[in-house]
PDB file of C-alpha atoms in Angstrom:
ATOM      1  CA  UNK A1352       2.500  44.959 -23.131  1.00  0.00           C
ATOM      2  CA  UNK A1353       0.123  44.087 -20.046  1.00  0.00           C
ATOM      3  CA  UNK A1354      -1.433  40.457 -21.601  1.00  0.00           C
ATOM      4  CA  UNK A1355       1.906  39.572 -23.004  1.00  0.00           C
ATOM      5  CA  UNK A1356       3.236  39.869 -19.791  1.00  0.00           C
ATOM      6  CA  UNK A1357       0.125  38.331 -18.254  1.00  0.00           C
ATOM      7  CA  UNK A1358       0.618  35.492 -20.850  1.00  0.00           C
ATOM      8  CA  UNK A1359       3.504  34.954 -20.499  1.00  0.00           C
ATOM      9  CA  UNK A1360       3.520  34.458 -16.613  1.00  0.00           C
ATOM     10  CA  UNK A1361       0.918  32.092 -16.531  1.00  0.00           C
ATOM     11  CA  UNK A1362       2.634  30.010 -19.237  1.00  0.00           C
ATOM     12  CA  UNK A1363       5.566  29.659 -16.938  1.00  0.00           C
ATOM     13  CA  UNK A1364       3.237  29.135 -14.386  1.00  0.00           C
ATOM     14  CA  UNK A1365       1.588  26.683 -15.875  1.00  0.00           C
ATOM     15  CA  UNK A1366       5.099  24.553 -17.479  1.00  0.00           C
ATOM     16  CA  UNK A1367       6.258  24.184 -13.872  1.00  0.00           C
ATOM     17  CA  UNK A1368       3.581  22.868 -12.276  1.00  0.00           C
ATOM     18  CA  UNK A1369       3.804  18.749 -11.720  1.00  0.00           C
ATOM     19  CA  UNK A1370       1.246  16.635 -11.554  1.00  0.00           C
ATOM     20  CA  UNK A1371       2.230  13.981  -8.285  1.00  0.00           C
ATOM     21  CA  UNK A1372       1.368  10.109  -9.358  1.00  0.00           C
ATOM     22  CA  UNK A1373       0.326   8.030  -6.376  1.00  0.00           C
ATOM     23  CA  UNK A1374       0.632   3.781  -6.338  1.00  0.00           C
ATOM     24  CA  UNK A1375       0.050   1.621  -3.810  1.00  0.00           C
ATOM     25  CA  UNK A1376       2.524  -1.699  -3.582  1.00  0.00           C
ATOM     26  CA  UNK A1377       2.372  -4.631  -1.170  1.00  0.00           C
ATOM     27  CA  UNK A1378       5.217  -6.475  -0.256  1.00  0.00           C
ATOM     28  CA  UNK A1379       3.650  -9.972  -0.676  1.00  0.00           C
ATOM     29  CA  UNK A1380       0.879 -10.335  -2.561  1.00  0.00           C
ATOM     30  CA  UNK A1381       0.043 -14.006  -1.967  1.00  0.00           C
ATOM     31  CA  UNK A1382      -0.108 -14.678   1.393  1.00  0.00           C
ATOM     32  CA  UNK A1383      -1.273 -17.229   3.709  1.00  0.00           C
ATOM     33  CA  UNK A1384      -4.363 -16.422   6.912  1.00  0.00           C
ATOM     34  CA  UNK A1385      -2.742 -15.076   9.785  1.00  0.00           C
ATOM     35  CA  UNK A1386       0.541 -13.514   7.811  1.00  0.00           C
ATOM     36  CA  UNK A1387       1.134  -9.780   7.571  1.00  0.00           C
ATOM     37  CA  UNK A1388       1.376  -7.485   4.662  1.00  0.00           C
ATOM     38  CA  UNK A1389       3.951  -4.636   4.261  1.00  0.00           C
ATOM     39  CA  UNK A1390       1.763  -2.014   2.312  1.00  0.00           C
ATOM     40  CA  UNK A1391       3.481   1.350   1.189  1.00  0.00           C
ATOM     41  CA  UNK A1392       2.326   4.134  -0.547  1.00  0.00           C
ATOM     42  CA  UNK A1393       4.631   6.076  -3.010  1.00  0.00           C
ATOM     43  CA  UNK A1394       4.204   9.348  -4.244  1.00  0.00           C
ATOM     44  CA  UNK A1395       6.316  10.572  -7.634  1.00  0.00           C
ATOM     45  CA  UNK A1396       7.002  14.068  -9.358  1.00  0.00           C
ATOM     46  CA  UNK A1397       5.066  15.717  -6.240  1.00  0.00           C
ATOM     47  CA  UNK A1398       5.666  20.054  -6.133  1.00  0.00           C
ATOM     48  CA  UNK A1399       5.903  21.068  -2.248  1.00  0.00           C
ATOM     49  CA  UNK A1400       2.846  20.748  -0.161  1.00  0.00           C
ATOM     50  CA  UNK A1401       1.775  20.770   3.131  1.00  0.00           C
ATOM     51  CA  UNK A1402      -1.404  18.536   3.008  1.00  0.00           C
ATOM     52  CA  UNK A1403      -2.277  15.327   1.768  1.00  0.00           C
ATOM     53  CA  UNK A1404      -5.507  13.066   2.299  1.00  0.00           C
ATOM     54  CA  UNK A1405      -4.961   9.529   0.677  1.00  0.00           C
ATOM     55  CA  UNK A1406      -7.639   6.430   0.644  1.00  0.00           C
ATOM     56  CA  UNK A1407      -6.882   3.268   0.183  1.00  0.00           C
ATOM     57  CA  UNK A1408      -9.449   0.787  -0.460  1.00  0.00           C
ATOM     58  CA  UNK A1409      -9.399  -3.118  -0.099  1.00  0.00           C
ATOM     59  CA  UNK A1410     -11.399  -5.920   0.958  1.00  0.00           C
ATOM     60  CA  UNK A1411     -11.584  -5.647   5.615  1.00  0.00           C
ATOM     61  CA  UNK A1412     -13.330  -8.704   5.868  1.00  0.00           C
ATOM     62  CA  UNK A1413     -10.366  -9.848   4.360  1.00  0.00           C
ATOM     63  CA  UNK A1414      -7.545  -7.578   5.678  1.00  0.00           C
ATOM     64  CA  UNK A1415      -6.842  -6.093   9.085  1.00  0.00           C
ATOM     65  CA  UNK A1416      -5.382  -2.521   9.589  1.00  0.00           C
ATOM     66  CA  UNK A1417      -3.032  -2.464  12.183  1.00  0.00           C
ATOM     67  CA  UNK A1418      -2.719   1.581  12.818  1.00  0.00           C
ATOM     68  CA  UNK A1419      -0.103   1.516  15.147  1.00  0.00           C
ATOM     69  CA  UNK A1420       2.259   0.477  12.153  1.00  0.00           C
ATOM     70  CA  UNK A1421       2.658   3.475  10.454  1.00  0.00           C
ATOM     71  CA  UNK A1422       5.404   4.641   8.708  1.00  0.00           C
ATOM     72  CA  UNK A1423       7.409   6.486   5.471  1.00  0.00           C
ATOM     73  CA  UNK A1424       9.229   9.723   4.909  1.00  0.00           C
ATOM     74  CA  UNK A1425       6.036  12.223   5.867  1.00  0.00           C
ATOM     75  CA  UNK A1426       5.793   9.908   9.406  1.00  0.00           C
ATOM     76  CA  UNK A1427       9.370  10.562   9.410  1.00  0.00           C
ATOM     77  CA  UNK A1428       9.553  14.057   8.604  1.00  0.00           C
ATOM     78  CA  UNK A1429       7.170  14.893  11.805  1.00  0.00           C
ATOM     79  CA  UNK A1430       5.364  11.946  13.216  1.00  0.00           C
ATOM     80  CA  UNK A1431       2.895  14.127  15.001  1.00  0.00           C
ATOM     81  CA  UNK A1432       1.791  15.464  11.475  1.00  0.00           C
ATOM     82  CA  UNK A1433       0.602  11.963  10.068  1.00  0.00           C
ATOM     83  CA  UNK A1434      -2.461   9.538  10.547  1.00  0.00           C
ATOM     84  CA  UNK A1435      -3.562   6.609   9.816  1.00  0.00           C
ATOM     85  CA  UNK A1436      -7.172   5.473  10.454  1.00  0.00           C
ATOM     86  CA  UNK A1437      -9.248   2.026  10.100  1.00  0.00           C
ATOM     87  CA  UNK A1438     -12.435   2.931   7.851  1.00  0.00           C
ATOM     88  CA  UNK A1439     -15.366   0.885   6.652  1.00  0.00           C
ATOM     89  CA  UNK A1440     -13.616   0.500   2.798  1.00  0.00           C
ATOM     90  CA  UNK A1441      -9.855  -0.053   4.481  1.00  0.00           C
ATOM     91  CA  UNK A1442      -7.813   3.017   5.038  1.00  0.00           C
ATOM     92  CA  UNK A1443      -7.350   6.617   5.607  1.00  0.00           C
ATOM     93  CA  UNK A1444      -3.769   8.410   5.305  1.00  0.00           C
ATOM     94  CA  UNK A1445      -3.869  12.355   6.473  1.00  0.00           C
ATOM     95  CA  UNK A1446      -1.046  14.686   6.492  1.00  0.00           C
ATOM     96  CA  UNK A1447      -1.184  18.160   7.569  1.00  0.00           C
ATOM     97  CA  UNK A1448       2.473  20.573   8.770  1.00  0.00           C
ATOM     98  CA  UNK A1449       2.631  24.079   8.903  1.00  0.00           C
ATOM     99  CA  UNK A1450       6.251  23.710   6.861  1.00  0.00           C
ATOM    100  CA  UNK A1451       6.009  22.345   3.461  1.00  0.00           C
ATOM    101  CA  UNK A1452       6.870  19.025   2.363  1.00  0.00           C
ATOM    102  CA  UNK A1453       9.350  18.959  -0.558  1.00  0.00           C
ATOM    103  CA  UNK A1454       7.889  17.112  -2.425  1.00  0.00           C
ATOM    104  CA  UNK A1455       9.815  14.843  -5.840  1.00  0.00           C
ATOM    105  CA  UNK A1456       9.394  11.225  -5.599  1.00  0.00           C
ATOM    106  CA  UNK A1457       8.968   9.677  -1.746  1.00  0.00           C
ATOM    107  CA  UNK A1458       7.157   7.231   0.175  1.00  0.00           C
ATOM    108  CA  UNK A1459       4.066   8.840   1.582  1.00  0.00           C
ATOM    109  CA  UNK A1460       3.567   6.169   4.110  1.00  0.00           C
ATOM    110  CA  UNK A1461       3.955   2.178   4.595  1.00  0.00           C
ATOM    111  CA  UNK A1462       1.392   0.119   6.636  1.00  0.00           C
ATOM    112  CA  UNK A1463       0.567  -3.194   7.664  1.00  0.00           C
ATOM    113  CA  UNK A1464      -2.089  -5.680   7.413  1.00  0.00           C
ATOM    114  CA  UNK A1465      -2.929  -8.998   8.572  1.00  0.00           C
ATOM    115  CA  UNK A1466      -4.639 -11.476   6.472  1.00  0.00           C
ATOM    116  CA  UNK A1467      -7.596 -12.552   8.013  1.00  0.00           C
ATOM    117  CA  UNK A1468      -9.702 -15.094   5.808  1.00  0.00           C
ATOM    118  CA  UNK A1469      -9.420 -16.386   2.331  1.00  0.00           C
ATOM    119  CA  UNK A1470      -9.600 -14.554  -0.642  1.00  0.00           C
ATOM    120  CA  UNK A1471      -8.416 -12.018  -3.275  1.00  0.00           C
ATOM    121  CA  UNK A1472      -9.083  -8.352  -2.843  1.00  0.00           C
ATOM    122  CA  UNK A1473      -7.937  -5.612  -4.926  1.00  0.00           C
ATOM    123  CA  UNK A1474      -6.353  -2.415  -3.383  1.00  0.00           C
ATOM    124  CA  UNK A1475      -6.706   0.832  -4.609  1.00  0.00           C
ATOM    125  CA  UNK A1476      -6.438   4.575  -4.171  1.00  0.00           C
ATOM    126  CA  UNK A1477      -9.764   6.826  -3.790  1.00  0.00           C
ATOM    127  CA  UNK A1478     -10.086  10.689  -2.358  1.00  0.00           C
ATOM    128  CA  UNK A1479      -6.790  12.018  -3.417  1.00  0.00           C
ATOM    129  CA  UNK A1480      -6.310  15.518  -1.890  1.00  0.00           C
ATOM    130  CA  UNK A1481      -3.189  17.481  -1.911  1.00  0.00           C
ATOM    131  CA  UNK A1482      -2.615  21.273  -0.837  1.00  0.00           C
ATOM    132  CA  UNK A1483      -0.300  23.693  -0.502  1.00  0.00           C
ATOM    133  CA  UNK A1484      -1.400  26.829   1.940  1.00  0.00           C
ATOM    134  CA  UNK A1485      -0.355  29.626   0.069  1.00  0.00           C
ATOM    135  CA  UNK A1486      -0.457  28.486  -4.053  1.00  0.00           C
ATOM    136  CA  UNK A1487      -3.723  26.375  -3.031  1.00  0.00           C
ATOM    137  CA  UNK A1488      -4.386  23.045  -4.430  1.00  0.00           C
ATOM    138  CA  UNK A1489      -1.772  19.968  -6.184  1.00  0.00           C
ATOM    139  CA  UNK A1490      -2.976  17.908  -9.314  1.00  0.00           C
ATOM    140  CA  UNK A1491      -2.107  14.758  -7.702  1.00  0.00           C
ATOM    141  CA  UNK A1492      -3.847  11.069  -9.439  1.00  0.00           C
ATOM    142  CA  UNK A1493      -3.853   7.743  -8.782  1.00  0.00           C
ATOM    143  CA  UNK A1494      -1.945   5.250 -11.055  1.00  0.00           C
ATOM    144  CA  UNK A1495      -4.511   2.840 -13.077  1.00  0.00           C
ATOM    145  CA  UNK A1496      -2.112  -0.189 -11.971  1.00  0.00           C
ATOM    146  CA  UNK A1497      -4.196  -2.823 -10.275  1.00  0.00           C
ATOM    147  CA  UNK A1498      -2.780  -4.522  -7.391  1.00  0.00           C
ATOM    148  CA  UNK A1499      -4.203  -7.601  -5.730  1.00  0.00           C
ATOM    149  CA  UNK A1500      -3.601  -9.324  -2.491  1.00  0.00           C
ATOM    150  CA  UNK A1501      -4.379 -12.874  -2.647  1.00  0.00           C
ATOM    151  CA  UNK A1502      -4.845 -15.139   0.722  1.00  0.00           C
ATOM    152  CA  UNK A1503      -4.730 -18.750   0.147  1.00  0.00           C
ATOM    153  CA  UNK A1504      -4.132 -22.237   2.007  1.00  0.00           C
ATOM    154  CA  UNK A1505      -0.622 -23.063   2.785  1.00  0.00           C
ATOM    155  CA  UNK A1506      -0.002 -26.487   1.064  1.00  0.00           C
ATOM    156  CA  UNK A1507       2.807 -28.339   3.055  1.00  0.00           C
ATOM    157  CA  UNK A1508       3.989 -29.947   0.395  1.00  0.00           C
ATOM    158  CA  UNK A1509       7.334 -31.537   2.068  1.00  0.00           C
ATOM    159  CA  UNK A1510       5.182 -33.197   5.115  1.00  0.00           C
ATOM    160  CA  UNK A1511       2.866 -34.832   3.019  1.00  0.00           C
ATOM    161  CA  UNK A1512       5.164 -36.021   0.831  1.00  0.00           C
ATOM    162  CA  UNK A1513       7.152 -37.678   4.009  1.00  0.00           C
ATOM    163  CA  UNK A1514       3.492 -38.974   5.167  1.00  0.00           C
ATOM    164  CA  UNK A1515       2.923 -40.739   2.127  1.00  0.00           C
ATOM    165  CA  UNK A1516       6.602 -42.055   1.814  1.00  0.00           C
ATOM    166  CA  UNK A1517       6.176 -43.330   5.612  1.00  0.00           C
ATOM    167  CA  UNK A1518       2.668 -44.982   4.667  1.00  0.00           C
ATOM    168  CA  UNK A1519       4.172 -46.598   1.433  1.00  0.00           C
ATOM    169  CA  UNK A1520       7.219 -47.636   3.834  1.00  0.00           C
ATOM    170  CA  UNK A1521       4.747 -49.108   6.096  1.00  0.00           C
ATOM    171  CA  UNK A1522       2.404 -50.780   3.850  1.00  0.00           C
ATOM    172  CA  UNK A1523       5.735 -52.578   1.785  1.00  0.00           C
ATOM    173  CA  UNK A1524       6.474 -53.676   5.667  1.00  0.00           C
ATOM    174  CA  UNK A1525       2.966 -54.930   6.483  1.00  0.00           C
ATOM    175  CA  UNK A1526       2.758 -56.899   3.010  1.00  0.00           C
ATOM    176  CA  UNK A1527       6.859 -58.475   3.931  1.00  0.00           C
ATOM    177  CA  UNK A1528       5.482 -59.399   7.330  1.00  0.00           C
ATOM    178  CA  UNK A1529       2.326 -61.328   5.465  1.00  0.00           C
ATOM    179  CA  UNK A1530       5.027 -63.426   2.849  1.00  0.00           C
ATOM    180  CA  UNK A1531       7.036 -64.442   5.641  1.00  0.00           C
TER     181      UNK A1531
END
């Protein structure tokens, strides 16, 4: 009888557990040098938790992190419990609070990065740790979707066409002057 009760309890708890999924999104994936890109880390299907750590890896020679631009649902809950720091691999986000965050679907963090040089960088998530003080570790994984950010040189097409047209008009005028 006791084995059946324990088995039923484990089965019930196992069915109740959710595996949180974390993904990263860029508001613009093709930018010019000097442009600011908004980065959003999204969490979905989470149980309640009171601690969360996520690393966002990207090429720090191409993008510079603005640590003061931190926002998101966890920051809005308690801005003294959320931290964003620049690292050699990109950015590290941490959340720690004594009151558990409800979970579900939410925006873990938003922050800005600035494009520094030409190139392409992958944005990936690593070292994800989520936990609740009373129930322990929470299953959380990163989305396998690869997000790329490309920094390119702007092509000033309208200005180039105007300059070309002006050159043609000048050549045509010069030719007309030579004929007369």
